[in-house]
PDB file of C-alpha atoms in Angstrom:
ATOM      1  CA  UNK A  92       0.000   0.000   0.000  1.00 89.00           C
ATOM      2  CA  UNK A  93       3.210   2.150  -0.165  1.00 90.00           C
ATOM      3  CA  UNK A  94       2.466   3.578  -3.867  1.00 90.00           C
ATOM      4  CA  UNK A  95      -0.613   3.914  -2.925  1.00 92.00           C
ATOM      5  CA  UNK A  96      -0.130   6.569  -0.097  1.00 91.00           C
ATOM      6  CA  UNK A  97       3.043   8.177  -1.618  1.00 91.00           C
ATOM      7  CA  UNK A  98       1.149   8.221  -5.261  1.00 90.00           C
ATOM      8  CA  UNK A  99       1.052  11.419  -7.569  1.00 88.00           C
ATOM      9  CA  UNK A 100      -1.955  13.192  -6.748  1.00 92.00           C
ATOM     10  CA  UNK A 101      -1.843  16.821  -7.713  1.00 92.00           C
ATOM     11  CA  UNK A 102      -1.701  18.956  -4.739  1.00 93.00           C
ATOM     12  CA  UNK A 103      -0.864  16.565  -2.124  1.00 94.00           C
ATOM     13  CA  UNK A 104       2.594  16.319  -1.201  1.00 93.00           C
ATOM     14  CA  UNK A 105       3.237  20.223  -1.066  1.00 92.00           C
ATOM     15  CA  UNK A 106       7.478  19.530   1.081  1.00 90.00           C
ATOM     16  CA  UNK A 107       9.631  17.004   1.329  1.00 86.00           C
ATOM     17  CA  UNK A 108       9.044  16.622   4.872  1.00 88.00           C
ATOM     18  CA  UNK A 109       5.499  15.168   4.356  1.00 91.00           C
ATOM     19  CA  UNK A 110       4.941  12.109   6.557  1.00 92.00           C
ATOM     20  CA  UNK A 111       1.586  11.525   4.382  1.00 93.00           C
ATOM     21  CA  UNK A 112      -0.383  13.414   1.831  1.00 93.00           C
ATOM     22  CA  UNK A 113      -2.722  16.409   2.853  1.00 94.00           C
ATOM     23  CA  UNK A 114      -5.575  14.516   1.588  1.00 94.00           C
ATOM     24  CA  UNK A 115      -5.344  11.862   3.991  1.00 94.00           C
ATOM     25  CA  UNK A 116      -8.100  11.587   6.386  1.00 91.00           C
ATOM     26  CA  UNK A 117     -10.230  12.855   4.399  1.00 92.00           C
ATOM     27  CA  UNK A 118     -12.718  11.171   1.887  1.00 91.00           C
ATOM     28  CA  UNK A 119     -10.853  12.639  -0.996  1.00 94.00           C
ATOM     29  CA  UNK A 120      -7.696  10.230  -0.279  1.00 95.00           C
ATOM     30  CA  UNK A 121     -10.427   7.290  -0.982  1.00 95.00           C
ATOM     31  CA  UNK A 122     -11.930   8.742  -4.104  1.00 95.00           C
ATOM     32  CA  UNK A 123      -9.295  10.436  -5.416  1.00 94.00           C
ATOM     33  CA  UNK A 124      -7.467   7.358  -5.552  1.00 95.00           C
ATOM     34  CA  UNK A 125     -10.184   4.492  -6.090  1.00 96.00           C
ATOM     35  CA  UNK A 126      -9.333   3.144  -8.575  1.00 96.00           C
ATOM     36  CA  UNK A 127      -5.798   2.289  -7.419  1.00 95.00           C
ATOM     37  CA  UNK A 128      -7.103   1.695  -4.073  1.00 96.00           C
ATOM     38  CA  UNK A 129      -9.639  -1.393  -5.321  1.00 97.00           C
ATOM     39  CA  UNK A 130      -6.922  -2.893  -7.430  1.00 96.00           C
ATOM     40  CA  UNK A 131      -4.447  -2.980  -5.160  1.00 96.00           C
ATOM     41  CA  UNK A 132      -6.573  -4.462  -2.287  1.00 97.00           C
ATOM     42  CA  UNK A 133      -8.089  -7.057  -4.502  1.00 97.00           C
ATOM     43  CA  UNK A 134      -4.284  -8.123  -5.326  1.00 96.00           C
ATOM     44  CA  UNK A 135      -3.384  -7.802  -1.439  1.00 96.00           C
ATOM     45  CA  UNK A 136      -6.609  -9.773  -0.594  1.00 97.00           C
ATOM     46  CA  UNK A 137      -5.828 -12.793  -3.148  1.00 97.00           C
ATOM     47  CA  UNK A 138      -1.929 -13.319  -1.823  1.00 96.00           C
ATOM     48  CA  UNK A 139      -0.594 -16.001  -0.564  1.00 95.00           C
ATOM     49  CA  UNK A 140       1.183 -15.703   2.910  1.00 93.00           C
ATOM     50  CA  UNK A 141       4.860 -15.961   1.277  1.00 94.00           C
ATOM     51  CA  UNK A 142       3.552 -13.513  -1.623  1.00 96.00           C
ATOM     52  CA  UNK A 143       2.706 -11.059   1.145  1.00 95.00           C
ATOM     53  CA  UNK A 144       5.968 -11.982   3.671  1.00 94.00           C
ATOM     54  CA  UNK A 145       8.179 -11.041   0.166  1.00 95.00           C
ATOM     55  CA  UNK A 146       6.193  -7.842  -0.488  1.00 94.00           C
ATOM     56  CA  UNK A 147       6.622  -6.377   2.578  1.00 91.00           C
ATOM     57  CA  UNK A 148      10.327  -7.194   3.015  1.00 90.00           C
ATOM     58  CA  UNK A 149      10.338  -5.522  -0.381  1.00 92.00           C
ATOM     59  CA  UNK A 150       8.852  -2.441   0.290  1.00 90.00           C
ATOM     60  CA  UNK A 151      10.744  -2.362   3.704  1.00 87.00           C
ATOM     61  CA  UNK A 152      14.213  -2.689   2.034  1.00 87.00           C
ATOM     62  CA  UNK A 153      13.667  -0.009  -0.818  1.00 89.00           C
ATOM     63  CA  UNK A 154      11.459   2.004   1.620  1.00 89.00           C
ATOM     64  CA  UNK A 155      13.163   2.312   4.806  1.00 85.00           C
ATOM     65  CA  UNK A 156      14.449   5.535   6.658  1.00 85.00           C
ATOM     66  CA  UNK A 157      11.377   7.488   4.848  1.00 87.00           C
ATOM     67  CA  UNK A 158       9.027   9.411   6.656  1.00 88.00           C
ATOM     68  CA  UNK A 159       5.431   7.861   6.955  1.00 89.00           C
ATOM     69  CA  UNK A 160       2.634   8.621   9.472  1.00 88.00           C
ATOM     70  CA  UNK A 161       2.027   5.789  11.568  1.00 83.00           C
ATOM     71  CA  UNK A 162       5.590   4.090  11.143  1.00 82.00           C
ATOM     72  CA  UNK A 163       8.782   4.510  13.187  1.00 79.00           C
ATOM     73  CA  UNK A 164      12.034   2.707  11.451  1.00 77.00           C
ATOM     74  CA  UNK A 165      13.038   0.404  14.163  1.00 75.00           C
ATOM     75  CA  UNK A 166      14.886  -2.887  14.702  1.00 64.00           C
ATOM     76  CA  UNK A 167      11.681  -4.587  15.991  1.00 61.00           C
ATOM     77  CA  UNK A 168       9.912  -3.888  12.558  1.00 69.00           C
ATOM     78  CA  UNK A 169      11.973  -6.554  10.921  1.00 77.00           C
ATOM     79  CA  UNK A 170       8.823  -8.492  12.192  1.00 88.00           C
ATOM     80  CA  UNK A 171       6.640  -7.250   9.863  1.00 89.00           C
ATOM     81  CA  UNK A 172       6.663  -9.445   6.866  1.00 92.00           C
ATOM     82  CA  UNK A 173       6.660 -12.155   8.674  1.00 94.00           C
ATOM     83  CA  UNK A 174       3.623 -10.124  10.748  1.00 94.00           C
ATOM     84  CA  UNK A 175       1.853  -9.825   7.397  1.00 95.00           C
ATOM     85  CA  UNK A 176       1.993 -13.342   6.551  1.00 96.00           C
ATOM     86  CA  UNK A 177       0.606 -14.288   9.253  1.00 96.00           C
ATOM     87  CA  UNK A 178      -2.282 -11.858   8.946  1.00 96.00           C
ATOM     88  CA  UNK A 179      -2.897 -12.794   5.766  1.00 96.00           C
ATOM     89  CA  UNK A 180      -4.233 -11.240   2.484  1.00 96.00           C
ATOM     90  CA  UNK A 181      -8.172 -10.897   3.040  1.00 97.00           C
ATOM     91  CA  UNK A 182      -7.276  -9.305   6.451  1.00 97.00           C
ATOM     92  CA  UNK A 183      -4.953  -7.347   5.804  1.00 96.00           C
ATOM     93  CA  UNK A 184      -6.598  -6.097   2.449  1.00 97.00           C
ATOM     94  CA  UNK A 185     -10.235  -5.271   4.957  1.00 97.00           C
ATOM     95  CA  UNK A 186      -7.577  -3.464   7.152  1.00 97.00           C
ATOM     96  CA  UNK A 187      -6.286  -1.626   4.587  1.00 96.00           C
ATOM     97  CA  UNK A 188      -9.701  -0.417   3.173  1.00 96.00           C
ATOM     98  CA  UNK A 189     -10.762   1.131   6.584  1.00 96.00           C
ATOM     99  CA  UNK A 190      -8.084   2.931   6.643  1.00 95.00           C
ATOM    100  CA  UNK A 191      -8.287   3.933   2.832  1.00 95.00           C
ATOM    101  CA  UNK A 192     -11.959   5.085   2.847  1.00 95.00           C
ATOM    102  CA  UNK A 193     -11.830   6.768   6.772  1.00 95.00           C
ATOM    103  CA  UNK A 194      -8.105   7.206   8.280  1.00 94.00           C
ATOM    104  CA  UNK A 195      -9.364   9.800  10.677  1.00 93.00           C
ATOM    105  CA  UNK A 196     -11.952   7.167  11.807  1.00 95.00           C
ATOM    106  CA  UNK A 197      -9.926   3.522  12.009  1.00 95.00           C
ATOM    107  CA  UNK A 198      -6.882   5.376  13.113  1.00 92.00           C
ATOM    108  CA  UNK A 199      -7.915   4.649  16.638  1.00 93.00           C
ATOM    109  CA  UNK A 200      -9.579   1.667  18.122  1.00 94.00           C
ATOM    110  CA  UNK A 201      -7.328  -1.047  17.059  1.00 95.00           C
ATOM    111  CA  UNK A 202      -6.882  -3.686  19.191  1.00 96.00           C
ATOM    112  CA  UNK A 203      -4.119  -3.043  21.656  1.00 95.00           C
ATOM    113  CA  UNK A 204      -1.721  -6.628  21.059  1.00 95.00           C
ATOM    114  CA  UNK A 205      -0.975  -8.172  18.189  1.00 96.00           C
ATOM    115  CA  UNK A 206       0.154 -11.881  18.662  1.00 96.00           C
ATOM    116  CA  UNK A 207       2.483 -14.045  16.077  1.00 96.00           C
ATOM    117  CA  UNK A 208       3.374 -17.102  15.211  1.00 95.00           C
ATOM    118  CA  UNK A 209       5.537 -17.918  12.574  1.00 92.00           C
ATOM    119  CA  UNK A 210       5.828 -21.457  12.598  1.00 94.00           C
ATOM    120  CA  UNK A 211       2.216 -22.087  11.683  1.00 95.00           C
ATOM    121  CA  UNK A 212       1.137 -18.698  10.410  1.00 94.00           C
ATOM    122  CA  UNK A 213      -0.523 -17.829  13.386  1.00 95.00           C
ATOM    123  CA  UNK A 214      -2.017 -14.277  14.200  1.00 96.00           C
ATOM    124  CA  UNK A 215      -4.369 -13.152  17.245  1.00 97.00           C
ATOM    125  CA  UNK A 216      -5.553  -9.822  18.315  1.00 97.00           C
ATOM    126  CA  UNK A 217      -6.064  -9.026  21.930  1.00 96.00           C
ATOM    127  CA  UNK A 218      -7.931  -6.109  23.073  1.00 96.00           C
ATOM    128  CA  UNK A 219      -6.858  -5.603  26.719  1.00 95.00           C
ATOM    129  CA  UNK A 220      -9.438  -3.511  29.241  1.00 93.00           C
ATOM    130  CA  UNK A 221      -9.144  -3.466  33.281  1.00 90.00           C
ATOM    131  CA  UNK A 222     -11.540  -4.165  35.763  1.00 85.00           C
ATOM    132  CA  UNK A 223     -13.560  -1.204  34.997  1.00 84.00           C
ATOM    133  CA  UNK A 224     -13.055  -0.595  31.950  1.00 89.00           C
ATOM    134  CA  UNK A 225     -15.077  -1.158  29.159  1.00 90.00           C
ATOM    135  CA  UNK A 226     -15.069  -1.333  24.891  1.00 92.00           C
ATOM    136  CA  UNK A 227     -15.567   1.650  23.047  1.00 94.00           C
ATOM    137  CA  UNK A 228     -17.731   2.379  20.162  1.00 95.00           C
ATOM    138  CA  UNK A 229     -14.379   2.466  17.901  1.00 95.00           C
ATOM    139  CA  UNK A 230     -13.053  -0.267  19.556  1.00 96.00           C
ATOM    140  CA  UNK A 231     -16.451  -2.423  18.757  1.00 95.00           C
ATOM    141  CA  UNK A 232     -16.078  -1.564  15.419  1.00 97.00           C
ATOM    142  CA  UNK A 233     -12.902  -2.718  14.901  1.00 97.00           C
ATOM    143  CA  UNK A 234     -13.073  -5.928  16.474  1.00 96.00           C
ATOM    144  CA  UNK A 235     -16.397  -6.472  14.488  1.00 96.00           C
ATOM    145  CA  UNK A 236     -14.501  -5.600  10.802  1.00 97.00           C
ATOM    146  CA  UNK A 237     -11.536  -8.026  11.830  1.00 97.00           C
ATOM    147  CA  UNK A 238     -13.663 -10.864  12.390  1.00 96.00           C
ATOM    148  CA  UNK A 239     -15.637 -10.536   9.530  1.00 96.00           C
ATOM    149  CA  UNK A 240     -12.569 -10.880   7.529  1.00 95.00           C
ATOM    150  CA  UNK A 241     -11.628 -13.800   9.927  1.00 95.00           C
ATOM    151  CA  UNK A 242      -9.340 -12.676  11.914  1.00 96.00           C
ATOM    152  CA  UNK A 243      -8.717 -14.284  15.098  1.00 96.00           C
ATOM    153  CA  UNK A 244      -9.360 -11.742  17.762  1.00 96.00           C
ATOM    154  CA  UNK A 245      -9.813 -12.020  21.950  1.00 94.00           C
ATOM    155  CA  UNK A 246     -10.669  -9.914  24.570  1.00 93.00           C
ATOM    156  CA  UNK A 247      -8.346 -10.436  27.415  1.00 92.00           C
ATOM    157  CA  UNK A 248     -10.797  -8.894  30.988  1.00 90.00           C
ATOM    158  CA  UNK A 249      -7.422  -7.810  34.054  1.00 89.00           C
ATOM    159  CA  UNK A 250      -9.062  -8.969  37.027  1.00 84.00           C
ATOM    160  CA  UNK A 251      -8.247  -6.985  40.015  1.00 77.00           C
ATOM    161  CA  UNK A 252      -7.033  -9.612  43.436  1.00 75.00           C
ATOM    162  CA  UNK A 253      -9.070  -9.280  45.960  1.00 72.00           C
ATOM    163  CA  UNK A 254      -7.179  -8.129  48.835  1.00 73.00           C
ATOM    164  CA  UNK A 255      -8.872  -6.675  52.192  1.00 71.00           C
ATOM    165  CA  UNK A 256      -8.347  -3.559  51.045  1.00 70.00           C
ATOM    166  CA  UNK A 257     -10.416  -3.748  47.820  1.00 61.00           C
ATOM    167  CA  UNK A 258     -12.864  -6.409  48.918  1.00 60.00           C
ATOM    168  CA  UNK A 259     -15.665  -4.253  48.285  1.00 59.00           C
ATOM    169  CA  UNK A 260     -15.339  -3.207  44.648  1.00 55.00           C
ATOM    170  CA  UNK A 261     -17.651  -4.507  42.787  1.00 48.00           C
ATOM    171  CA  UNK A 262     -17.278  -5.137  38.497  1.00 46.00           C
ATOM    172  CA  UNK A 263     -19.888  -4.233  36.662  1.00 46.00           C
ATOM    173  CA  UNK A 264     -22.183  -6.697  34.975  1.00 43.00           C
ATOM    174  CA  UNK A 265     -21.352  -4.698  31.528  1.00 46.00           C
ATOM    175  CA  UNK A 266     -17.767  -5.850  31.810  1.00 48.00           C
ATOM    176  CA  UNK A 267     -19.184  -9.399  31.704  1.00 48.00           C
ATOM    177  CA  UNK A 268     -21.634  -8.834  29.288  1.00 46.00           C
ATOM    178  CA  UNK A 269     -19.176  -7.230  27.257  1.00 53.00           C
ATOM    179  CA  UNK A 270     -16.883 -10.596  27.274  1.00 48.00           C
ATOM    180  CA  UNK A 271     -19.675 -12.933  26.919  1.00 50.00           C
ATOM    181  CA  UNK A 272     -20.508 -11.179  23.834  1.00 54.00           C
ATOM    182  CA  UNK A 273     -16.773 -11.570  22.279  1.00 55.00           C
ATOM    183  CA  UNK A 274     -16.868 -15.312  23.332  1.00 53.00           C
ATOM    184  CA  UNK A 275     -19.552 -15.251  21.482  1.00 56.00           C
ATOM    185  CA  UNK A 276     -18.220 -13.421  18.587  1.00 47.00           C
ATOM    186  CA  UNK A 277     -21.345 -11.794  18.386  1.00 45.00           C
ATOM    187  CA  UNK A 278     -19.899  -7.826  18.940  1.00 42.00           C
ATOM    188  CA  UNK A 279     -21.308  -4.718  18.229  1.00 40.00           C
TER     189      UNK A 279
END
């Protein structure tokens, strides 16, 4: 999705020192790039997980050290084609889209761990809350559009000890309804 963002749409990249086109965010990056957009993430969505692990070392090697909202060059994203593998295509590609059609939107929300395994291609998000804390509208959303592409995702509920201290704080049944519902994977 590289070309896609850093693509030659007039108006856009006004310095140098851009870390994303002035368009992004807005529903003008989608439509003034649609076209692109659709045939890229049908592409993305029909790769196979070594297609994808390639790609992205690709784009990583010819890419890296440039600017780009949302990415910091570090030694722990060596993981990522190996990360996108495991994802896979059809994920990745419904990931993509969000962010294509409404960055300002699916910016936020994501859940907050992603999990890995290479050896079998394994991938798991885990959306973490505390003992009072609950899922936001956002964060609904985005567990709802990553497990209609099939994406394995889990809510993991921090359960406070009781101590004598704390013995009388009480969780609210929304917290449990909240979990029941992602066991379920019935959300939002």
């Amino acid at each position: 999705m590289w070309d896609v963002l850093f693509c030659n749409v007039p108006d856009v990249f006004r310095t140098p020192f851009q870390d994303a086109p002035l368009d992004l965010g807005t529903e003008d990056f989608y439509l003034s790039r649609r076209e692109l957009i659709d045939t890229k993430l049908d592409a993305l969505a029909g790769m196979s997980g070594d297609h994808l692990e390639q790609e992205t070392r690709d784009v990583w090697r010819r890419e890296l050290g440039v600017r780009c909202r949302g990415l910091t060059w570090t030694d722990s994203q060596v993981h990522l084609p190996e990360m996108a593998r495991c994802i896979g295509g059809k994920a990745l590609a419904a990931m993509f889209r969000l962010l294509c059609v409404d960055y300002s939107y699916w910016s936020g929300g994501m859940p907050d761990l992603f999990l890995w395994r290479s050896e079998d291609s394994a991938a798991k998000f885990v959306e973490v809350k505390g003992p009072r804390d609950s899922l936001m509208e956002r964060q609904r959303a985005w567990i709802h559009e990553l497990m209609a592409c099939g994406a394995d995702v889990e809510m993991c509920k921090v359960v406070e000890r009781v101590t004598e201290r704390n013995k009388d704080v009480i969780v609210g049944d929304h917290d449990a309804y909240e979990l029941a519902r992602l066991e379920d994977k019935s959300v939002v």
